[in-house]
């Protein structure tokens, strides 16, 4: 099955409208008309400008929190996802002599794997975890601001 071309829409009051003339022409070419019932998977495309925010959060904790020293930014983020139960799948694992335990498996935060809304929610959750567990004097927004100042740095 081939992947269908994506058509972009803008949210208007009570409806979705084609985002531009190209999207409108594609809809016309496919034979869609006013009143047709369509099925869609709606996602908000990721903003490339902020795509590196979570990576920068990882670099921030590696550089400033002793318990993360020696980790790379990716491993730090995965650890924070598990600690905060942020963007994780849960599975039950039977441990002999102990019983059933819940294991948290961090999902990918890659550009292709989630939309902007999910990504922003994950970034806020990771920032909240950092604030609650490691930097009690800061709120999550301050932590995100510190990380966003690092975007573009290597």
JSON list of C-alpha atoms in Angstrom, two decimals:
[
{"chain": "A", "resi": 1, "resn": "UNK", "atom": "CA", "xyz": [0.00, 0.00, 0.00]},
{"chain": "A", "resi": 2, "resn": "UNK", "atom": "CA", "xyz": [1.50, 3.31, -1.01]},
{"chain": "A", "resi": 3, "resn": "UNK", "atom": "CA", "xyz": [1.54, 6.21, 1.37]},
{"chain": "A", "resi": 4, "resn": "UNK", "atom": "CA", "xyz": [-0.99, 8.88, 0.41]},
{"chain": "A", "resi": 5, "resn": "UNK", "atom": "CA", "xyz": [0.06, 12.46, -0.09]},
{"chain": "A", "resi": 6, "resn": "UNK", "atom": "CA", "xyz": [-0.63, 14.58, 2.97]},
{"chain": "A", "resi": 7, "resn": "UNK", "atom": "CA", "xyz": [-3.02, 17.50, 2.61]},
{"chain": "A", "resi": 8, "resn": "UNK", "atom": "CA", "xyz": [-2.77, 20.32, 5.13]},
{"chain": "A", "resi": 9, "resn": "UNK", "atom": "CA", "xyz": [-5.76, 22.05, 6.71]},
{"chain": "A", "resi": 10, "resn": "UNK", "atom": "CA", "xyz": [-6.24, 25.04, 8.99]},
{"chain": "A", "resi": 11, "resn": "UNK", "atom": "CA", "xyz": [-8.68, 25.08, 11.86]},
{"chain": "A", "resi": 12, "resn": "UNK", "atom": "CA", "xyz": [-11.49, 27.60, 11.35]},
{"chain": "A", "resi": 13, "resn": "UNK", "atom": "CA", "xyz": [-14.43, 28.23, 13.62]},
{"chain": "A", "resi": 14, "resn": "UNK", "atom": "CA", "xyz": [-16.21, 24.89, 13.70]},
{"chain": "A", "resi": 15, "resn": "UNK", "atom": "CA", "xyz": [-14.48, 23.39, 10.67]},
{"chain": "A", "resi": 16, "resn": "UNK", "atom": "CA", "xyz": [-11.27, 22.53, 8.83]},
{"chain": "A", "resi": 17, "resn": "UNK", "atom": "CA", "xyz": [-10.42, 24.36, 5.60]},
{"chain": "A", "resi": 18, "resn": "UNK", "atom": "CA", "xyz": [-7.66, 23.68, 3.05]},
{"chain": "A", "resi": 19, "resn": "UNK", "atom": "CA", "xyz": [-4.45, 25.34, 4.24]},
{"chain": "A", "resi": 20, "resn": "UNK", "atom": "CA", "xyz": [-3.61, 26.79, 0.82]},
{"chain": "A", "resi": 21, "resn": "UNK", "atom": "CA", "xyz": [-4.56, 26.77, -2.87]},
{"chain": "A", "resi": 22, "resn": "UNK", "atom": "CA", "xyz": [-2.52, 23.62, -3.48]},
{"chain": "A", "resi": 23, "resn": "UNK", "atom": "CA", "xyz": [-4.48, 21.68, -0.83]},
{"chain": "A", "resi": 24, "resn": "UNK", "atom": "CA", "xyz": [-7.78, 22.93, -2.29]},
{"chain": "A", "resi": 25, "resn": "UNK", "atom": "CA", "xyz": [-6.76, 21.85, -5.82]},
{"chain": "A", "resi": 26, "resn": "UNK", "atom": "CA", "xyz": [-5.75, 18.36, -4.61]},
{"chain": "A", "resi": 27, "resn": "UNK", "atom": "CA", "xyz": [-9.13, 17.95, -2.92]},
{"chain": "A", "resi": 28, "resn": "UNK", "atom": "CA", "xyz": [-10.94, 19.02, -6.11]},
{"chain": "A", "resi": 29, "resn": "UNK", "atom": "CA", "xyz": [-8.79, 16.69, -8.21]},
{"chain": "A", "resi": 30, "resn": "UNK", "atom": "CA", "xyz": [-9.72, 13.76, -5.99]},
{"chain": "A", "resi": 31, "resn": "UNK", "atom": "CA", "xyz": [-13.40, 14.52, -6.55]},
{"chain": "A", "resi": 32, "resn": "UNK", "atom": "CA", "xyz": [-14.27, 15.64, -3.02]},
{"chain": "A", "resi": 33, "resn": "UNK", "atom": "CA", "xyz": [-17.11, 18.11, -2.79]},
{"chain": "A", "resi": 34, "resn": "UNK", "atom": "CA", "xyz": [-18.99, 20.06, -0.10]},
{"chain": "A", "resi": 35, "resn": "UNK", "atom": "CA", "xyz": [-21.04, 17.67, 2.00]},
{"chain": "A", "resi": 36, "resn": "UNK", "atom": "CA", "xyz": [-18.86, 14.60, 1.43]},
{"chain": "A", "resi": 37, "resn": "UNK", "atom": "CA", "xyz": [-18.00, 12.56, 4.51]},
{"chain": "A", "resi": 38, "resn": "UNK", "atom": "CA", "xyz": [-14.24, 12.02, 4.78]},
{"chain": "A", "resi": 39, "resn": "UNK", "atom": "CA", "xyz": [-12.09, 10.08, 7.22]},
{"chain": "A", "resi": 40, "resn": "UNK", "atom": "CA", "xyz": [-8.76, 11.51, 8.37]},
{"chain": "A", "resi": 41, "resn": "UNK", "atom": "CA", "xyz": [-5.99, 11.01, 10.90]},
{"chain": "A", "resi": 42, "resn": "UNK", "atom": "CA", "xyz": [-5.35, 14.49, 12.27]},
{"chain": "A", "resi": 43, "resn": "UNK", "atom": "CA", "xyz": [-1.90, 15.41, 13.48]},
{"chain": "A", "resi": 44, "resn": "UNK", "atom": "CA", "xyz": [-0.20, 18.71, 14.03]},
{"chain": "A", "resi": 45, "resn": "UNK", "atom": "CA", "xyz": [3.13, 18.74, 12.13]},
{"chain": "A", "resi": 46, "resn": "UNK", "atom": "CA", "xyz": [6.21, 19.20, 14.28]},
{"chain": "A", "resi": 47, "resn": "UNK", "atom": "CA", "xyz": [7.80, 22.62, 14.40]},
{"chain": "A", "resi": 48, "resn": "UNK", "atom": "CA", "xyz": [11.40, 22.11, 13.22]},
{"chain": "A", "resi": 49, "resn": "UNK", "atom": "CA", "xyz": [12.51, 25.16, 15.22]},
{"chain": "A", "resi": 50, "resn": "UNK", "atom": "CA", "xyz": [11.70, 23.42, 18.51]},
{"chain": "A", "resi": 51, "resn": "UNK", "atom": "CA", "xyz": [12.49, 19.85, 17.50]},
{"chain": "A", "resi": 52, "resn": "UNK", "atom": "CA", "xyz": [15.71, 19.83, 19.51]},
{"chain": "A", "resi": 53, "resn": "UNK", "atom": "CA", "xyz": [14.15, 21.09, 22.78]},
{"chain": "A", "resi": 54, "resn": "UNK", "atom": "CA", "xyz": [13.98, 17.68, 24.46]},
{"chain": "A", "resi": 55, "resn": "UNK", "atom": "CA", "xyz": [17.55, 16.86, 23.38]},
{"chain": "A", "resi": 56, "resn": "UNK", "atom": "CA", "xyz": [18.66, 20.15, 24.92]},
{"chain": "A", "resi": 57, "resn": "UNK", "atom": "CA", "xyz": [16.84, 19.22, 28.16]},
{"chain": "A", "resi": 58, "resn": "UNK", "atom": "CA", "xyz": [18.94, 16.05, 28.18]},
{"chain": "A", "resi": 59, "resn": "UNK", "atom": "CA", "xyz": [22.15, 18.03, 27.72]},
{"chain": "A", "resi": 60, "resn": "UNK", "atom": "CA", "xyz": [21.08, 20.43, 30.47]},
{"chain": "A", "resi": 61, "resn": "UNK", "atom": "CA", "xyz": [20.63, 17.68, 33.07]},
{"chain": "A", "resi": 62, "resn": "UNK", "atom": "CA", "xyz": [23.79, 15.82, 32.03]},
{"chain": "A", "resi": 63, "resn": "UNK", "atom": "CA", "xyz": [25.81, 19.03, 32.48]},
{"chain": "A", "resi": 64, "resn": "UNK", "atom": "CA", "xyz": [24.18, 20.14, 35.74]},
{"chain": "A", "resi": 65, "resn": "UNK", "atom": "CA", "xyz": [22.81, 17.17, 37.73]},
{"chain": "A", "resi": 66, "resn": "UNK", "atom": "CA", "xyz": [25.37, 14.87, 39.32]},
{"chain": "A", "resi": 67, "resn": "UNK", "atom": "CA", "xyz": [23.29, 11.70, 38.95]},
{"chain": "A", "resi": 68, "resn": "UNK", "atom": "CA", "xyz": [23.30, 12.11, 35.16]},
{"chain": "A", "resi": 69, "resn": "UNK", "atom": "CA", "xyz": [27.05, 12.62, 34.75]},
{"chain": "A", "resi": 70, "resn": "UNK", "atom": "CA", "xyz": [28.53, 10.32, 32.12]},
{"chain": "A", "resi": 71, "resn": "UNK", "atom": "CA", "xyz": [25.23, 9.79, 30.27]},
{"chain": "A", "resi": 72, "resn": "UNK", "atom": "CA", "xyz": [24.58, 11.15, 26.82]},
{"chain": "A", "resi": 73, "resn": "UNK", "atom": "CA", "xyz": [21.55, 13.40, 26.32]},
{"chain": "A", "resi": 74, "resn": "UNK", "atom": "CA", "xyz": [19.49, 10.58, 24.76]},
{"chain": "A", "resi": 75, "resn": "UNK", "atom": "CA", "xyz": [20.00, 8.21, 27.71]},
{"chain": "A", "resi": 76, "resn": "UNK", "atom": "CA", "xyz": [19.26, 11.03, 30.16]},
{"chain": "A", "resi": 77, "resn": "UNK", "atom": "CA", "xyz": [15.94, 11.74, 28.42]},
{"chain": "A", "resi": 78, "resn": "UNK", "atom": "CA", "xyz": [14.98, 8.06, 28.38]},
{"chain": "A", "resi": 79, "resn": "UNK", "atom": "CA", "xyz": [15.73, 7.87, 32.12]},
{"chain": "A", "resi": 80, "resn": "UNK", "atom": "CA", "xyz": [13.63, 11.00, 32.77]},
{"chain": "A", "resi": 81, "resn": "UNK", "atom": "CA", "xyz": [10.78, 9.56, 30.69]},
{"chain": "A", "resi": 82, "resn": "UNK", "atom": "CA", "xyz": [10.78, 6.43, 32.86]},
{"chain": "A", "resi": 83, "resn": "UNK", "atom": "CA", "xyz": [11.13, 8.35, 36.15]},
{"chain": "A", "resi": 84, "resn": "UNK", "atom": "CA", "xyz": [8.26, 10.69, 35.26]},
{"chain": "A", "resi": 85, "resn": "UNK", "atom": "CA", "xyz": [6.21, 8.06, 33.37]},
{"chain": "A", "resi": 86, "resn": "UNK", "atom": "CA", "xyz": [6.23, 10.50, 30.43]},
{"chain": "A", "resi": 87, "resn": "UNK", "atom": "CA", "xyz": [5.45, 9.19, 26.94]},
{"chain": "A", "resi": 88, "resn": "UNK", "atom": "CA", "xyz": [5.89, 5.61, 28.10]},
{"chain": "A", "resi": 89, "resn": "UNK", "atom": "CA", "xyz": [4.16, 2.35, 27.35]},
{"chain": "A", "resi": 90, "resn": "UNK", "atom": "CA", "xyz": [3.43, 0.10, 30.33]},
{"chain": "A", "resi": 91, "resn": "UNK", "atom": "CA", "xyz": [3.85, -3.65, 30.27]},
{"chain": "A", "resi": 92, "resn": "UNK", "atom": "CA", "xyz": [3.42, -6.24, 32.97]},
{"chain": "A", "resi": 93, "resn": "UNK", "atom": "CA", "xyz": [6.47, -8.43, 33.53]},
{"chain": "A", "resi": 94, "resn": "UNK", "atom": "CA", "xyz": [6.44, -11.51, 35.74]},
{"chain": "A", "resi": 95, "resn": "UNK", "atom": "CA", "xyz": [9.50, -11.63, 37.99]},
{"chain": "A", "resi": 96, "resn": "UNK", "atom": "CA", "xyz": [10.02, -15.08, 39.55]},
{"chain": "A", "resi": 97, "resn": "UNK", "atom": "CA", "xyz": [9.86, -14.91, 43.34]},
{"chain": "A", "resi": 98, "resn": "UNK", "atom": "CA", "xyz": [8.33, -11.44, 43.24]},
{"chain": "A", "resi": 99, "resn": "UNK", "atom": "CA", "xyz": [5.29, -11.53, 40.96]},
{"chain": "A", "resi": 100, "resn": "UNK", "atom": "CA", "xyz": [3.95, -9.14, 38.37]},
{"chain": "A", "resi": 101, "resn": "UNK", "atom": "CA", "xyz": [5.64, -5.75, 38.07]},
{"chain": "A", "resi": 102, "resn": "UNK", "atom": "CA", "xyz": [4.88, -2.87, 35.75]},
{"chain": "A", "resi": 103, "resn": "UNK", "atom": "CA", "xyz": [7.73, -1.84, 33.47]},
{"chain": "A", "resi": 104, "resn": "UNK", "atom": "CA", "xyz": [7.72, 1.52, 31.72]},
{"chain": "A", "resi": 105, "resn": "UNK", "atom": "CA", "xyz": [9.11, 1.57, 28.18]},
{"chain": "A", "resi": 106, "resn": "UNK", "atom": "CA", "xyz": [9.87, 5.09, 26.91]},
{"chain": "A", "resi": 107, "resn": "UNK", "atom": "CA", "xyz": [8.43, 5.78, 23.46]},
{"chain": "A", "resi": 108, "resn": "UNK", "atom": "CA", "xyz": [10.47, 7.45, 20.75]},
{"chain": "A", "resi": 109, "resn": "UNK", "atom": "CA", "xyz": [10.29, 11.25, 20.69]},
{"chain": "A", "resi": 110, "resn": "UNK", "atom": "CA", "xyz": [11.65, 11.40, 17.15]},
{"chain": "A", "resi": 111, "resn": "UNK", "atom": "CA", "xyz": [10.35, 13.89, 14.63]},
{"chain": "A", "resi": 112, "resn": "UNK", "atom": "CA", "xyz": [8.55, 11.18, 12.65]},
{"chain": "A", "resi": 113, "resn": "UNK", "atom": "CA", "xyz": [7.03, 9.31, 15.59]},
{"chain": "A", "resi": 114, "resn": "UNK", "atom": "CA", "xyz": [4.81, 11.97, 17.17]},
{"chain": "A", "resi": 115, "resn": "UNK", "atom": "CA", "xyz": [3.01, 15.17, 16.29]},
{"chain": "A", "resi": 116, "resn": "UNK", "atom": "CA", "xyz": [3.63, 18.62, 17.77]},
{"chain": "A", "resi": 117, "resn": "UNK", "atom": "CA", "xyz": [0.94, 18.29, 20.45]},
{"chain": "A", "resi": 118, "resn": "UNK", "atom": "CA", "xyz": [2.34, 15.01, 21.77]},
{"chain": "A", "resi": 119, "resn": "UNK", "atom": "CA", "xyz": [5.88, 16.38, 21.61]},
{"chain": "A", "resi": 120, "resn": "UNK", "atom": "CA", "xyz": [5.00, 19.52, 23.59]},
{"chain": "A", "resi": 121, "resn": "UNK", "atom": "CA", "xyz": [3.20, 17.38, 26.17]},
{"chain": "A", "resi": 122, "resn": "UNK", "atom": "CA", "xyz": [6.28, 15.14, 26.50]},
{"chain": "A", "resi": 123, "resn": "UNK", "atom": "CA", "xyz": [8.63, 18.15, 26.83]},
{"chain": "A", "resi": 124, "resn": "UNK", "atom": "CA", "xyz": [6.42, 19.62, 29.58]},
{"chain": "A", "resi": 125, "resn": "UNK", "atom": "CA", "xyz": [6.29, 16.26, 31.36]},
{"chain": "A", "resi": 126, "resn": "UNK", "atom": "CA", "xyz": [10.07, 15.87, 31.27]},
{"chain": "A", "resi": 127, "resn": "UNK", "atom": "CA", "xyz": [10.52, 19.45, 32.51]},
{"chain": "A", "resi": 128, "resn": "UNK", "atom": "CA", "xyz": [8.02, 18.78, 35.32]},
{"chain": "A", "resi": 129, "resn": "UNK", "atom": "CA", "xyz": [9.95, 15.62, 36.31]},
{"chain": "A", "resi": 130, "resn": "UNK", "atom": "CA", "xyz": [13.22, 17.60, 36.47]},
{"chain": "A", "resi": 131, "resn": "UNK", "atom": "CA", "xyz": [11.57, 20.32, 38.58]},
{"chain": "A", "resi": 132, "resn": "UNK", "atom": "CA", "xyz": [9.93, 17.88, 40.99]},
{"chain": "A", "resi": 133, "resn": "UNK", "atom": "CA", "xyz": [12.85, 15.49, 41.47]},
{"chain": "A", "resi": 134, "resn": "UNK", "atom": "CA", "xyz": [16.02, 17.51, 40.94]},
{"chain": "A", "resi": 135, "resn": "UNK", "atom": "CA", "xyz": [15.49, 21.29, 40.89]},
{"chain": "A", "resi": 136, "resn": "UNK", "atom": "CA", "xyz": [12.78, 22.02, 43.44]},
{"chain": "A", "resi": 137, "resn": "UNK", "atom": "CA", "xyz": [13.46, 25.76, 43.27]},
{"chain": "A", "resi": 138, "resn": "UNK", "atom": "CA", "xyz": [12.49, 25.96, 39.59]},
{"chain": "A", "resi": 139, "resn": "UNK", "atom": "CA", "xyz": [9.19, 25.45, 37.82]},
{"chain": "A", "resi": 140, "resn": "UNK", "atom": "CA", "xyz": [8.90, 23.44, 34.59]},
{"chain": "A", "resi": 141, "resn": "UNK", "atom": "CA", "xyz": [8.61, 26.57, 32.44]},
{"chain": "A", "resi": 142, "resn": "UNK", "atom": "CA", "xyz": [11.91, 27.92, 33.78]},
{"chain": "A", "resi": 143, "resn": "UNK", "atom": "CA", "xyz": [13.61, 24.62, 32.97]},
{"chain": "A", "resi": 144, "resn": "UNK", "atom": "CA", "xyz": [12.18, 24.65, 29.41]},
{"chain": "A", "resi": 145, "resn": "UNK", "atom": "CA", "xyz": [13.40, 28.23, 29.01]},
{"chain": "A", "resi": 146, "resn": "UNK", "atom": "CA", "xyz": [16.91, 27.27, 30.11]},
{"chain": "A", "resi": 147, "resn": "UNK", "atom": "CA", "xyz": [16.93, 24.40, 27.62]},
{"chain": "A", "resi": 148, "resn": "UNK", "atom": "CA", "xyz": [15.49, 26.50, 24.80]},
{"chain": "A", "resi": 149, "resn": "UNK", "atom": "CA", "xyz": [18.34, 28.97, 25.28]},
{"chain": "A", "resi": 150, "resn": "UNK", "atom": "CA", "xyz": [20.69, 26.08, 24.45]},
{"chain": "A", "resi": 151, "resn": "UNK", "atom": "CA", "xyz": [19.01, 25.25, 21.12]},
{"chain": "A", "resi": 152, "resn": "UNK", "atom": "CA", "xyz": [21.62, 25.65, 18.43]},
{"chain": "A", "resi": 153, "resn": "UNK", "atom": "CA", "xyz": [24.51, 24.84, 20.77]},
{"chain": "A", "resi": 154, "resn": "UNK", "atom": "CA", "xyz": [26.40, 21.61, 20.36]}
]
